Short mmCIF file of C-alpha atoms in Angstrom, two decimals:
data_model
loop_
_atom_site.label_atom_id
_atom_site.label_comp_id
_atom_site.label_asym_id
_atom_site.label_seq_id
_atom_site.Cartn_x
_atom_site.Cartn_y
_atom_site.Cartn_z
CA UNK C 754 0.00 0.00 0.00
CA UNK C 755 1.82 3.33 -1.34
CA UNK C 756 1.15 6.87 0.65
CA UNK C 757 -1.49 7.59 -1.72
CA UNK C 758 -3.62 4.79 -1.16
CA UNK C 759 -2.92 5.14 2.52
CA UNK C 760 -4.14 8.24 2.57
CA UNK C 761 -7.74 7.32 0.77
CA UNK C 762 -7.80 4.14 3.29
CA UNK C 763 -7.27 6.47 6.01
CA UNK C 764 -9.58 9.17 5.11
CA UNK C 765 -12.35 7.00 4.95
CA UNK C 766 -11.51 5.15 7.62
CA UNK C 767 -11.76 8.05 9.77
CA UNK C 768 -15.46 8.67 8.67
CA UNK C 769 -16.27 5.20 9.14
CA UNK C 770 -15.65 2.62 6.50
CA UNK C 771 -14.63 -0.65 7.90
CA UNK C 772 -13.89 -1.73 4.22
CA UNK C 773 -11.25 1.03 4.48
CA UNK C 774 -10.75 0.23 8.37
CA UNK C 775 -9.25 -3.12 7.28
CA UNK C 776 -6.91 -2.59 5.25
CA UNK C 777 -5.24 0.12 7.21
CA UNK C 778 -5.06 -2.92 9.41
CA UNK C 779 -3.43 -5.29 6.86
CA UNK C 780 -1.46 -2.86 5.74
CA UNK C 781 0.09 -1.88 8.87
CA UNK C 782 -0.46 -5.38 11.24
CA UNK C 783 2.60 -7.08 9.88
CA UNK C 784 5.04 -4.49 11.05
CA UNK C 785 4.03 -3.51 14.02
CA UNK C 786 3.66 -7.56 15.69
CA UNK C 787 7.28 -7.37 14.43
CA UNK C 788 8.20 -4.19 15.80
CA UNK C 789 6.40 -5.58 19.12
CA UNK C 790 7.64 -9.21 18.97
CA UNK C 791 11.26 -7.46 19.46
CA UNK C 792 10.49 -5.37 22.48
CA UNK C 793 7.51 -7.53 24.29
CA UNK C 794 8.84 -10.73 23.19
CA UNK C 795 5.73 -13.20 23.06
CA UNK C 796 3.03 -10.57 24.26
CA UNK C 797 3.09 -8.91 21.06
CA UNK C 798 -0.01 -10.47 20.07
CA UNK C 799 -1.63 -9.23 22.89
CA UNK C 800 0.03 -5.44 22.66
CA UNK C 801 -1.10 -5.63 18.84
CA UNK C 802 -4.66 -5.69 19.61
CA UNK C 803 -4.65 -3.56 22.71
CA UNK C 804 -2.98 -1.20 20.22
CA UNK C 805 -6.09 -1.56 17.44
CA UNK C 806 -8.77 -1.23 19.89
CA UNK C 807 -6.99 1.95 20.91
CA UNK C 808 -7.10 2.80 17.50
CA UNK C 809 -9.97 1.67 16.10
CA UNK C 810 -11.71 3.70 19.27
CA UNK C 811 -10.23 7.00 18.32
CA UNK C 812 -9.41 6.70 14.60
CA UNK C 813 -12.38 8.53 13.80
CA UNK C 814 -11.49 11.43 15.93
CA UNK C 815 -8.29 11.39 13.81
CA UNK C 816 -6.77 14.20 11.78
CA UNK C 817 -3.48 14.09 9.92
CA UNK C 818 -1.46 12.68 7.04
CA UNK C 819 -1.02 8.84 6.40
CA UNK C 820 2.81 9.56 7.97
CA UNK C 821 1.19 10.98 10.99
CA UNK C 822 -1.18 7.79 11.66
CA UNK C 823 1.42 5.78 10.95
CA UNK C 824 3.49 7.85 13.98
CA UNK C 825 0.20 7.80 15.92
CA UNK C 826 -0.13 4.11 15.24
CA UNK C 827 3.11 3.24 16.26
CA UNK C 828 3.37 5.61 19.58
CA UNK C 829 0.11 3.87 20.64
CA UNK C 830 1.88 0.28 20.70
CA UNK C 831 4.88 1.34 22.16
CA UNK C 832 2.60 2.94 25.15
CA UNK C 833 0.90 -0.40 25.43
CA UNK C 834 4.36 -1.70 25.21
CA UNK C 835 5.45 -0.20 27.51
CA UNK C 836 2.20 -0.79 29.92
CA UNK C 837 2.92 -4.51 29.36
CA UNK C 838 6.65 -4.33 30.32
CA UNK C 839 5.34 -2.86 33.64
CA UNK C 840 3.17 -5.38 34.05
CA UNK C 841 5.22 -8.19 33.44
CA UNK C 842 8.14 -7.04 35.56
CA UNK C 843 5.44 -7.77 38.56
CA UNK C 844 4.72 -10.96 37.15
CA UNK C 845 6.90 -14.26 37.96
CA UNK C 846 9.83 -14.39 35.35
CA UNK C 847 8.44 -16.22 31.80
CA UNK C 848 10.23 -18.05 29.95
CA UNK C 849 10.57 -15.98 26.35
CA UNK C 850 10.68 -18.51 23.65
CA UNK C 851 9.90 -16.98 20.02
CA UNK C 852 9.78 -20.27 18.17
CA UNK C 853 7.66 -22.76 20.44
CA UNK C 854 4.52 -21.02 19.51
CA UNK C 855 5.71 -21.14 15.90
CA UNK C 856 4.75 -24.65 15.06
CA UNK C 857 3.54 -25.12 11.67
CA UNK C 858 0.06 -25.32 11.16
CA UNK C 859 -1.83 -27.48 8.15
CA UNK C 860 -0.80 -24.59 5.40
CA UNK C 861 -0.28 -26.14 2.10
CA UNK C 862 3.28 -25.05 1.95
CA UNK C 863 4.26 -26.04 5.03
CA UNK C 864 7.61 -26.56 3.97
CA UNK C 865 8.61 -23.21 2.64
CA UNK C 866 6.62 -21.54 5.69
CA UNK C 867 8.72 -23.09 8.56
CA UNK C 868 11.77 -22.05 6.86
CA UNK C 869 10.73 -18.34 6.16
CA UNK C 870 8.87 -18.01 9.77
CA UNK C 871 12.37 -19.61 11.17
CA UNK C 872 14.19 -17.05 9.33
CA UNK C 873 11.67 -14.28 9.95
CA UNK C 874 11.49 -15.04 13.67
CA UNK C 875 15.17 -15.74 14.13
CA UNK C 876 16.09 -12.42 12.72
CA UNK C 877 13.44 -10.41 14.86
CA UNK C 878 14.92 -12.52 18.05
CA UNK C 879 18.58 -11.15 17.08
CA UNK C 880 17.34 -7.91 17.35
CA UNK C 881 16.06 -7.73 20.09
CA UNK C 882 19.15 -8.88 22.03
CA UNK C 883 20.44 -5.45 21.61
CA UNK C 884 20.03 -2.73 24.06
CA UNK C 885 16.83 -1.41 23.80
CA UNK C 886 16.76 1.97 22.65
CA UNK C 887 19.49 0.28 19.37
CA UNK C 888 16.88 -2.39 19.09
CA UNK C 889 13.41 -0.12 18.84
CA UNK C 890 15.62 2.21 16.51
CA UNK C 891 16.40 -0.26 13.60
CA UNK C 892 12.69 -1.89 14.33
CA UNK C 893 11.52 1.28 13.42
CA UNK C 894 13.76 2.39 10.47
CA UNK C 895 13.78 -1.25 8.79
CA UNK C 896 10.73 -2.79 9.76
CA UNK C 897 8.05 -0.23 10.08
CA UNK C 898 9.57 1.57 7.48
CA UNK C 899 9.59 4.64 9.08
CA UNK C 900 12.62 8.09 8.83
CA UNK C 901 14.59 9.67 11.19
CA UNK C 902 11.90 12.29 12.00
CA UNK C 903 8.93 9.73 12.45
CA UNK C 904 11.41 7.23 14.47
CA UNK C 905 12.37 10.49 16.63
CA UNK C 906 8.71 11.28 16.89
CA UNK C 907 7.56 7.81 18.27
CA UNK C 908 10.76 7.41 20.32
CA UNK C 909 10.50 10.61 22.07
CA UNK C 910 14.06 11.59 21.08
CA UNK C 911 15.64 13.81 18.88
CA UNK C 912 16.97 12.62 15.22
CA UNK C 913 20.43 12.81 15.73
CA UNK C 914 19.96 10.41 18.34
CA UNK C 915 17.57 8.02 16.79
CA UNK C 916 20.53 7.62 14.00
CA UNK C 917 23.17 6.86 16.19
CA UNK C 918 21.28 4.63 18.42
CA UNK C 919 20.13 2.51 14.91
CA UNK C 920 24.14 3.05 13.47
CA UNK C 921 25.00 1.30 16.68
CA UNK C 922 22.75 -1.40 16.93
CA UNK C 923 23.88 -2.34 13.16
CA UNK C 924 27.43 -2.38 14.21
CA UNK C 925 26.50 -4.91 17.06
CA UNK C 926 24.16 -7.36 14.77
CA UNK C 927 27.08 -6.96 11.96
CA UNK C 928 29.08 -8.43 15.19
CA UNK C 929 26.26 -10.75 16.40
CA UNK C 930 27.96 -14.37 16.65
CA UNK C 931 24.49 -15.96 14.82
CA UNK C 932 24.66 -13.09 12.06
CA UNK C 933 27.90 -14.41 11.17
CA UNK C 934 27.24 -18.06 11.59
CA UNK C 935 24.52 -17.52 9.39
CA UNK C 936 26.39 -15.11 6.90
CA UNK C 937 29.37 -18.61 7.08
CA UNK C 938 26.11 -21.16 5.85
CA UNK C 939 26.41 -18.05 2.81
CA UNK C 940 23.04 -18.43 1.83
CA UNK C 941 21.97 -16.50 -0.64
CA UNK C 942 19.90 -13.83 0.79
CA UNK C 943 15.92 -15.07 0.83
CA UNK C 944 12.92 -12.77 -0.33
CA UNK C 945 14.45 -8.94 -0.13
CA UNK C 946 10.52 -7.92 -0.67
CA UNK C 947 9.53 -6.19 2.34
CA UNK C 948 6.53 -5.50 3.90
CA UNK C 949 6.98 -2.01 4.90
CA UNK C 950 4.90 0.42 3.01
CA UNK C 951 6.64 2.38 0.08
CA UNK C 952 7.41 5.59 -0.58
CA UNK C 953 9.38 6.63 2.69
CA UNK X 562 41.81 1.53 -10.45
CA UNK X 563 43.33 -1.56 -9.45
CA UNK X 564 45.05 -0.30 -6.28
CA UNK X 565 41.34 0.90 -4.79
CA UNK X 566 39.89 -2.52 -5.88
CA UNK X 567 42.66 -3.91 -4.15
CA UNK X 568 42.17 -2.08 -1.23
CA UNK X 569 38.07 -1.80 -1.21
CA UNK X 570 38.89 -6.07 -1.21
CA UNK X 571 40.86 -6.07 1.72
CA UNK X 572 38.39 -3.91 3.39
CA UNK X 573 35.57 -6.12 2.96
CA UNK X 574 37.71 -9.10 4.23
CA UNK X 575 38.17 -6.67 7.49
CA UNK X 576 35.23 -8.20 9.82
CA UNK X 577 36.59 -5.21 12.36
CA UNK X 578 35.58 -2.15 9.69
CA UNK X 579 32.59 -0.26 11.02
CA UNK X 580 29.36 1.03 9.54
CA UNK X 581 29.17 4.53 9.52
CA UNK X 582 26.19 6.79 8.94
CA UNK X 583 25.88 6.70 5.47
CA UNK X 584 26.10 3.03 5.28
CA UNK X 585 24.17 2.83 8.44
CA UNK X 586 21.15 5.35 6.44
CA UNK X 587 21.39 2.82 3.21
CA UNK X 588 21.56 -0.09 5.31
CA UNK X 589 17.80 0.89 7.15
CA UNK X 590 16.69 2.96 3.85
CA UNK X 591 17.05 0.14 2.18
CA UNK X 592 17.66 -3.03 3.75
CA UNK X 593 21.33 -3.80 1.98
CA UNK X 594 24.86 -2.04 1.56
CA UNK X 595 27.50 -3.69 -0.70
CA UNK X 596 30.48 -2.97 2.02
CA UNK X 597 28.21 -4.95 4.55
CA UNK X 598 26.55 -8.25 3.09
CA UNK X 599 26.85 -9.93 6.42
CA UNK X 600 23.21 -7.71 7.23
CA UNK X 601 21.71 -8.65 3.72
CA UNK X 602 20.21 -12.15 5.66
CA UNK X 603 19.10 -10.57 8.70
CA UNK X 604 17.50 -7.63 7.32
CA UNK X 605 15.44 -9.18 4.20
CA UNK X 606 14.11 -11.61 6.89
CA UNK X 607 13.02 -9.10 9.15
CA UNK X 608 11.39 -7.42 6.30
CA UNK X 609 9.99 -10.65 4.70
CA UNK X 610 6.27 -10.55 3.46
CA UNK X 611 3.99 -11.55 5.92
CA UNK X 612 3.34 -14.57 7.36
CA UNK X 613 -0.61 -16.30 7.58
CA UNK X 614 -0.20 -16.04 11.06
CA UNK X 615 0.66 -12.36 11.06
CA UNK X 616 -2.45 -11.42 9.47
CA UNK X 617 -4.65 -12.97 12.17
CA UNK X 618 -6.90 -10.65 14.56
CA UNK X 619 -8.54 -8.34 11.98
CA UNK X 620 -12.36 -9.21 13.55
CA UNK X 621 -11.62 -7.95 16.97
CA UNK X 622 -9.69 -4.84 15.54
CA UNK X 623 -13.08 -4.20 12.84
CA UNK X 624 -15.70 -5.29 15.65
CA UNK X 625 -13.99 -2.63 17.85
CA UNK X 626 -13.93 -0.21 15.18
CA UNK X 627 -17.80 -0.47 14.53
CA UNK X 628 -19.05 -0.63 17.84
CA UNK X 629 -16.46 2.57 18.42
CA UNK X 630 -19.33 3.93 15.68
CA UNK X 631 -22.34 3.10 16.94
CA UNK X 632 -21.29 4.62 20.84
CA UNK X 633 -20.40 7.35 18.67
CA UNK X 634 -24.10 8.56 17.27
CA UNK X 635 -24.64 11.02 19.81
CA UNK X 636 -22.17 13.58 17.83
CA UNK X 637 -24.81 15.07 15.38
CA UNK X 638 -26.27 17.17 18.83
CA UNK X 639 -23.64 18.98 18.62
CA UNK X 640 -23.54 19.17 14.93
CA UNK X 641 -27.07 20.73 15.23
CA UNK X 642 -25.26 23.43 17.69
CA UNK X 643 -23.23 24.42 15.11
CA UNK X 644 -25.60 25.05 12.60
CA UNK X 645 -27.88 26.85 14.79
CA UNK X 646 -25.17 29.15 16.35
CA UNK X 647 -25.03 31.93 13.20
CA UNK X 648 -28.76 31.77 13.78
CA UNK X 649 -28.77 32.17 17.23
CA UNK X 650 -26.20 35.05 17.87
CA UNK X 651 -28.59 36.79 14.95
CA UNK X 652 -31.24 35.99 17.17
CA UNK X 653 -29.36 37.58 20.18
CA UNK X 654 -28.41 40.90 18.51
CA UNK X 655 -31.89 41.27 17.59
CA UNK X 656 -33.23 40.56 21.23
CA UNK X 657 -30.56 43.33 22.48
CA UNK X 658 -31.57 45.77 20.02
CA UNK X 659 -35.47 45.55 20.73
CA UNK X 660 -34.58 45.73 24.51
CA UNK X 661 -36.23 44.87 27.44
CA UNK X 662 -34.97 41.75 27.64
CA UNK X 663 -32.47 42.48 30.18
CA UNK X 664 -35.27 42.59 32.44
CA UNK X 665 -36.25 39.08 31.81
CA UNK X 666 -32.61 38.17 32.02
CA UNK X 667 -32.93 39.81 35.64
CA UNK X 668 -35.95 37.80 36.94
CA UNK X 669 -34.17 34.73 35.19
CA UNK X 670 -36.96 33.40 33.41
CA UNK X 671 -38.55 34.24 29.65
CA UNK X 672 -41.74 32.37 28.48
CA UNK X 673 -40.53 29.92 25.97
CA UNK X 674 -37.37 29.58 26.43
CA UNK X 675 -37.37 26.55 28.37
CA UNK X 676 -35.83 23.97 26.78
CA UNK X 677 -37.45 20.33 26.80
CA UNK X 678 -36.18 18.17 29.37
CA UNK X 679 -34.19 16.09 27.46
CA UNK X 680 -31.10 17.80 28.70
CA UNK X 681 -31.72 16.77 31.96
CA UNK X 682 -32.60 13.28 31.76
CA UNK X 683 -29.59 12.69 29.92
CA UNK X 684 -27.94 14.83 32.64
CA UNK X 685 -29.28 12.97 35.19
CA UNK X 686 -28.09 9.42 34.02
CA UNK X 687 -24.87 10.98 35.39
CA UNK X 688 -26.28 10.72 38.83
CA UNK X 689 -27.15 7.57 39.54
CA UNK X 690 -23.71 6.50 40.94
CA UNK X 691 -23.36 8.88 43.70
CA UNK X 692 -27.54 7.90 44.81
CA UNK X 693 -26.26 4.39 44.72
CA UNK X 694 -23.30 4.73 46.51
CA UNK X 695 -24.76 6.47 48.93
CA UNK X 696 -27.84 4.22 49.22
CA UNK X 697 -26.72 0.69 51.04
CA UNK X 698 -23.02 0.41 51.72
CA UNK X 699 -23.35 -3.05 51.42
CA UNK X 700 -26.37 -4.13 49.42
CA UNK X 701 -23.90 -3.19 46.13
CA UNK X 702 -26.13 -4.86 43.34
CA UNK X 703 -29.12 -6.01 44.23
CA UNK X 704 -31.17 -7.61 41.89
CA UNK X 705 -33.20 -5.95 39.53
CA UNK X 706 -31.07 -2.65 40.24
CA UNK X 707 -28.59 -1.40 37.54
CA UNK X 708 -25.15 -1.02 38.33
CA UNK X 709 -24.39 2.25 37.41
CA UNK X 710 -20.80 1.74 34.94
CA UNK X 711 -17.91 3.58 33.84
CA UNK X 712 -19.22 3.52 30.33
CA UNK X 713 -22.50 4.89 30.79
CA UNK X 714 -23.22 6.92 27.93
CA UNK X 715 -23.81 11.03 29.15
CA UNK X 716 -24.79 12.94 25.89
CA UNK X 717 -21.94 15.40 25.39
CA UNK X 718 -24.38 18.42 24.65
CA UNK X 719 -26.02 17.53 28.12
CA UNK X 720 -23.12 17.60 30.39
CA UNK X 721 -20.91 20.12 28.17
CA UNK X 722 -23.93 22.56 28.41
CA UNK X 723 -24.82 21.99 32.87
CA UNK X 724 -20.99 22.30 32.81
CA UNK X 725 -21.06 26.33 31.09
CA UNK X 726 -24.06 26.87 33.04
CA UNK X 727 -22.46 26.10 36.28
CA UNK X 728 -19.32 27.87 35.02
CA UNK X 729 -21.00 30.97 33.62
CA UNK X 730 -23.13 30.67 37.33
CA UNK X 731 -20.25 30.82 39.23
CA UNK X 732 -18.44 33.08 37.39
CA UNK X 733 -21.42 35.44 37.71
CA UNK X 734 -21.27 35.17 41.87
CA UNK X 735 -17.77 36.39 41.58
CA UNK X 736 -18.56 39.24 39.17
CA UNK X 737 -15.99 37.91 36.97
CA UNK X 738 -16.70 37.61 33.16
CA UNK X 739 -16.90 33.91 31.61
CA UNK X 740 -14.24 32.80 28.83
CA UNK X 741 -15.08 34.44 25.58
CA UNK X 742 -15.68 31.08 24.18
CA UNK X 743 -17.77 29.38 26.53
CA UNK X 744 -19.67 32.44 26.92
CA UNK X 745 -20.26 32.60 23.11
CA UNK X 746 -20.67 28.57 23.18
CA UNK X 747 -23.61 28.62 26.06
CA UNK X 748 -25.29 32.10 24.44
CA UNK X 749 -25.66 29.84 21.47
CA UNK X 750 -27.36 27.16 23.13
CA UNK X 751 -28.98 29.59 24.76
CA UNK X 752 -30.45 31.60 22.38
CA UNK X 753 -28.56 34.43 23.25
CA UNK X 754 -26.67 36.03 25.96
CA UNK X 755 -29.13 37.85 27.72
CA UNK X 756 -31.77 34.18 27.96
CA UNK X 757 -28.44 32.36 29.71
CA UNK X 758 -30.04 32.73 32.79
CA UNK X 759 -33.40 31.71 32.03
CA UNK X 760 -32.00 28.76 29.96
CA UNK X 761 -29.44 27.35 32.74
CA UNK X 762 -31.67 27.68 36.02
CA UNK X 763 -33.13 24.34 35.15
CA UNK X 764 -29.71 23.01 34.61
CA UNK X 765 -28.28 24.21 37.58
CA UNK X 766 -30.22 22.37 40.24
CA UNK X 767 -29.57 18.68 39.87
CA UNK X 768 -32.61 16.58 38.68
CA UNK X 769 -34.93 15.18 41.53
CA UNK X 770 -32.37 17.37 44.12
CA UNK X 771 -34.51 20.50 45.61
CA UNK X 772 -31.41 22.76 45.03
CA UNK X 773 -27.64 22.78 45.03
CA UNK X 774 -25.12 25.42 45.94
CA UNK X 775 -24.51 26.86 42.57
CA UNK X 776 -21.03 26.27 43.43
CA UNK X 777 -21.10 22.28 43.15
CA UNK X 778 -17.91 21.50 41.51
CA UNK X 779 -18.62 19.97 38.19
CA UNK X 780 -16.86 16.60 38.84
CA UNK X 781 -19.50 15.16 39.77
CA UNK X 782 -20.65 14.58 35.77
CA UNK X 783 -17.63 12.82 35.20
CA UNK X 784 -17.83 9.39 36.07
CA UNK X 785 -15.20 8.17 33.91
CA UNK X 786 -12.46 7.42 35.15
CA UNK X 787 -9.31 10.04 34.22
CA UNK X 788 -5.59 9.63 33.53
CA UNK X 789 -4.71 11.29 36.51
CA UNK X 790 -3.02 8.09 38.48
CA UNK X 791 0.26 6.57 37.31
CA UNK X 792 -1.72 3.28 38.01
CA UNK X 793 0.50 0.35 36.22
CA UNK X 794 -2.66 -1.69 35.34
CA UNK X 795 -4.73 1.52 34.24
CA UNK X 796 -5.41 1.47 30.69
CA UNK X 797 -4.95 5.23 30.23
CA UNK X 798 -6.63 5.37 26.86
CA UNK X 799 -5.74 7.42 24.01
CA UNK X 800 -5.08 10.33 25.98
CA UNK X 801 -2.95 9.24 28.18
CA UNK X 802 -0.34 8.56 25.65
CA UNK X 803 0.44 12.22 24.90
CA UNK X 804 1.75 11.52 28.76
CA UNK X 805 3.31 8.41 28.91
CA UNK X 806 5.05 10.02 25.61
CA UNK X 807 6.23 12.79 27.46
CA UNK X 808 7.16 10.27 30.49
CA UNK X 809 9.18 8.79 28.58
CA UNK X 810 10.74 11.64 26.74
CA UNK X 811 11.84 12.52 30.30
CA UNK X 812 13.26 9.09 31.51
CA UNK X 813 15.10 9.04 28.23
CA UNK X 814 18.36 9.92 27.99
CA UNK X 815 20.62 10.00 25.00
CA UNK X 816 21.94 6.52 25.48
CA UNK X 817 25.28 5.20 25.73
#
């Protein structure tokens, strides 16, 4: 989904088409349970829809570009985030396991699914070992798809330090021990299509 | 340039060379950089299209976005405001300019002018929690009573109009003027400046309550419940991001 479409989805999402309502959602869904696998771990699911009821409660009181609700969007899961983080550090420790859930269900190809969700999962696991504010910063930039101004805007902080926290966390994954294990199996690299929107 | 190949080839068999910002901007811009293949893998996967299972949860996200619709009707009230405000200020200047009206303003009433009750019955669904509460201490939810929620629905026109009444009220016990805009807001609903008092006296004494000291603070009409606690479980709601944001702009530091 480009800007422009985006910005038609949005608009008449915001006076009330669900039609419209949706595919904001598809369009956006993908990212951000990535962007929250790698900072709540296996509550993302549960952060992702706190984060769309949030949104589908206020969308309609919503005014701005597609950029902005994608900001909006984004600032709304990391507060939820950031609720559940709270939460959990009252809770017993849990064990945070990214593949067990993962188990391959009866898709037709099964085969090439378990090694892309592997893949996908492993690399969104690798991230998230870094420090947190390196970690959100390349979530942000490479998953969501968003700039320096809209990763400063949902972080809180200002650019220059949004591109030095994400310049540092790729330093430390090009140093990650897997990255390079995985880089030595020299695979060629698997689908480069992405499923951030275009035209950032 | 067989001395820079040379050397651009000894660089890449460096592991120790750094990314630096321009690589770093490609690298996140675009999800690859020639001098640093060892991110191609990790990078395409994290931006691989999505998975079945990624794409699950869309009916709770749409059934939360129509009901958020339907709790939502109550808006054209205040539509109807709006539309009747140019009318009503024209109204206004023409009352002022006949005269007399002041007088009526005086003894606070005008034949007329009183508004159906609806406003207060939708007012007054604001009160059953404090009757309840103050009812039985322990007889909480008897049968056959309703429990008075958080999500009752109060009309905003209703509670946004007892609140300018009670605000232009008090204001008018201090002899201090009201804000330009609320003033111009509850003149409209009024029908015009000088019929305020006629149209808020109803509004100011609480429904089925003889009378109440025009003072009443106007917290009692908000029985939801507000971002004002740092409560961990609190769902803050939409507003209280625009707080946690700012939270956390504080805590932050520029790292490392």
């Amino acid at each position: 989904m480009d800007d422009e479409e985006l910005a038609g989805a949005l608009a008449d999402a915001v006076r009330g088409d669900s039609a419209a309502f949706a595919s904001l959602w598809r369009a956006q869904q993908p990212a951000l349970l990535r962007y929250l696998r790698v900072i709540v771990g296996e509550s993302a699911e549960d952060v992702a829809s706190e984060t769309w009821l949030q949104t589908a409660r206020a969308l309609r009181g919503f005014t701005g570009t597609p950029t902005g609700f994608r900001v909006w969007l984004f600032t709304i899961a990391r507060n939820r985030a950031i609720d559940e983080r709270r939460k959990a550090r009252r809770r017993p420790e849990e064990p945070r396991d990214l593949t067990e859930r993962e188990l391959p269900g009866s898709h037709p190809d099964v085969a090439n699914e378990v090694i892309q969700r592997s893949e996908t999962d492993w690399a969104l696991s690798v991230i998230a070992t870094l420090p947190k504010d390196q970690a959100e910063a390349v979530t942000l930039r490479v998953v969501a798809g968003l700039d320096v101004a809209q990763t400063a805007q949902v972080l809180g902080k200002r650019p220059g330090a949004v591109r030095i926290a994400a310049m540092r966390g790729l330093r430390r994954l090009a140093e990650h021990d897997e990255v390079r294990a995985r880089r030595a199996e020299s695979m060629p690299p698997i689908d480069l299509q992405s499923p951030r929107t275009e035209g950032v | 340039m067989p001395l820079w190949d040379a050397l651009s080839n000894a660089m890449r068999m460096t592991r120790k060379r750094r990314i630096g910002p321009d690589q770093a901007e490609r690298l996140l811009a675009t999800g690859h950089d020639p001098a640093h293949p060892e991110l191609d893998r990790l990078l395409a996967a994290a931006t691989a299209p999505p998975r079945p299972h990624e794409l699950a949860g869309l009916d709770a996200a749409l059934a939360a976005f129509e009901e958020a619709g339907r709790t939502r009707r109550p808006a054209p009230a205040r539509q109807r405001w709006r539309v009747l405000r140019p009318l009503a200020a024209a109204a206004a200047t023409a009352a002022v300019l006949v005269g007399g009206v002041a007088v009526a303003a005086e003894i606070g009433y005008l034949p007329g002018t009183d508004r159906p009750a609806a406003h207060e019955q939708l007012g007054s669904r604001a009160a059953p929690p404090s009757t309840a509460e103050s009812g039985h201490g322990t007889a909480s939810a008897p049968a056959g009573t309703v429990e008075p929620t958080h999500s009752l629905p109060v009309t905003p026109g209703g509670t946004a109009i007892e609140r300018l009444c009670r605000g232009w009220d008090d204001r008018r016990h201090k002899g201090r003027p009201m804000k330009p805009d609320d003033l111009r807001e509850l003149a409209a609903a009024a029908g015009g400046e000088d019929r305020i008092a006629a149209f808020c006296a109803p509004r100011l004494r609480p429904p089925g309550n003889g009378q109440a000291p025009p003072n009443s603070p106007p917290s009692a009409t908000h029985p939801s419940p507000t971002l004002a606690d740092d409560g961990d479980d609190d769902d803050q709601g939409e507003d209280g991001d625009e707080q946690a944001a700012a939270r956390n702009k504080k805590k932050k530091k520029e790292d490392e």
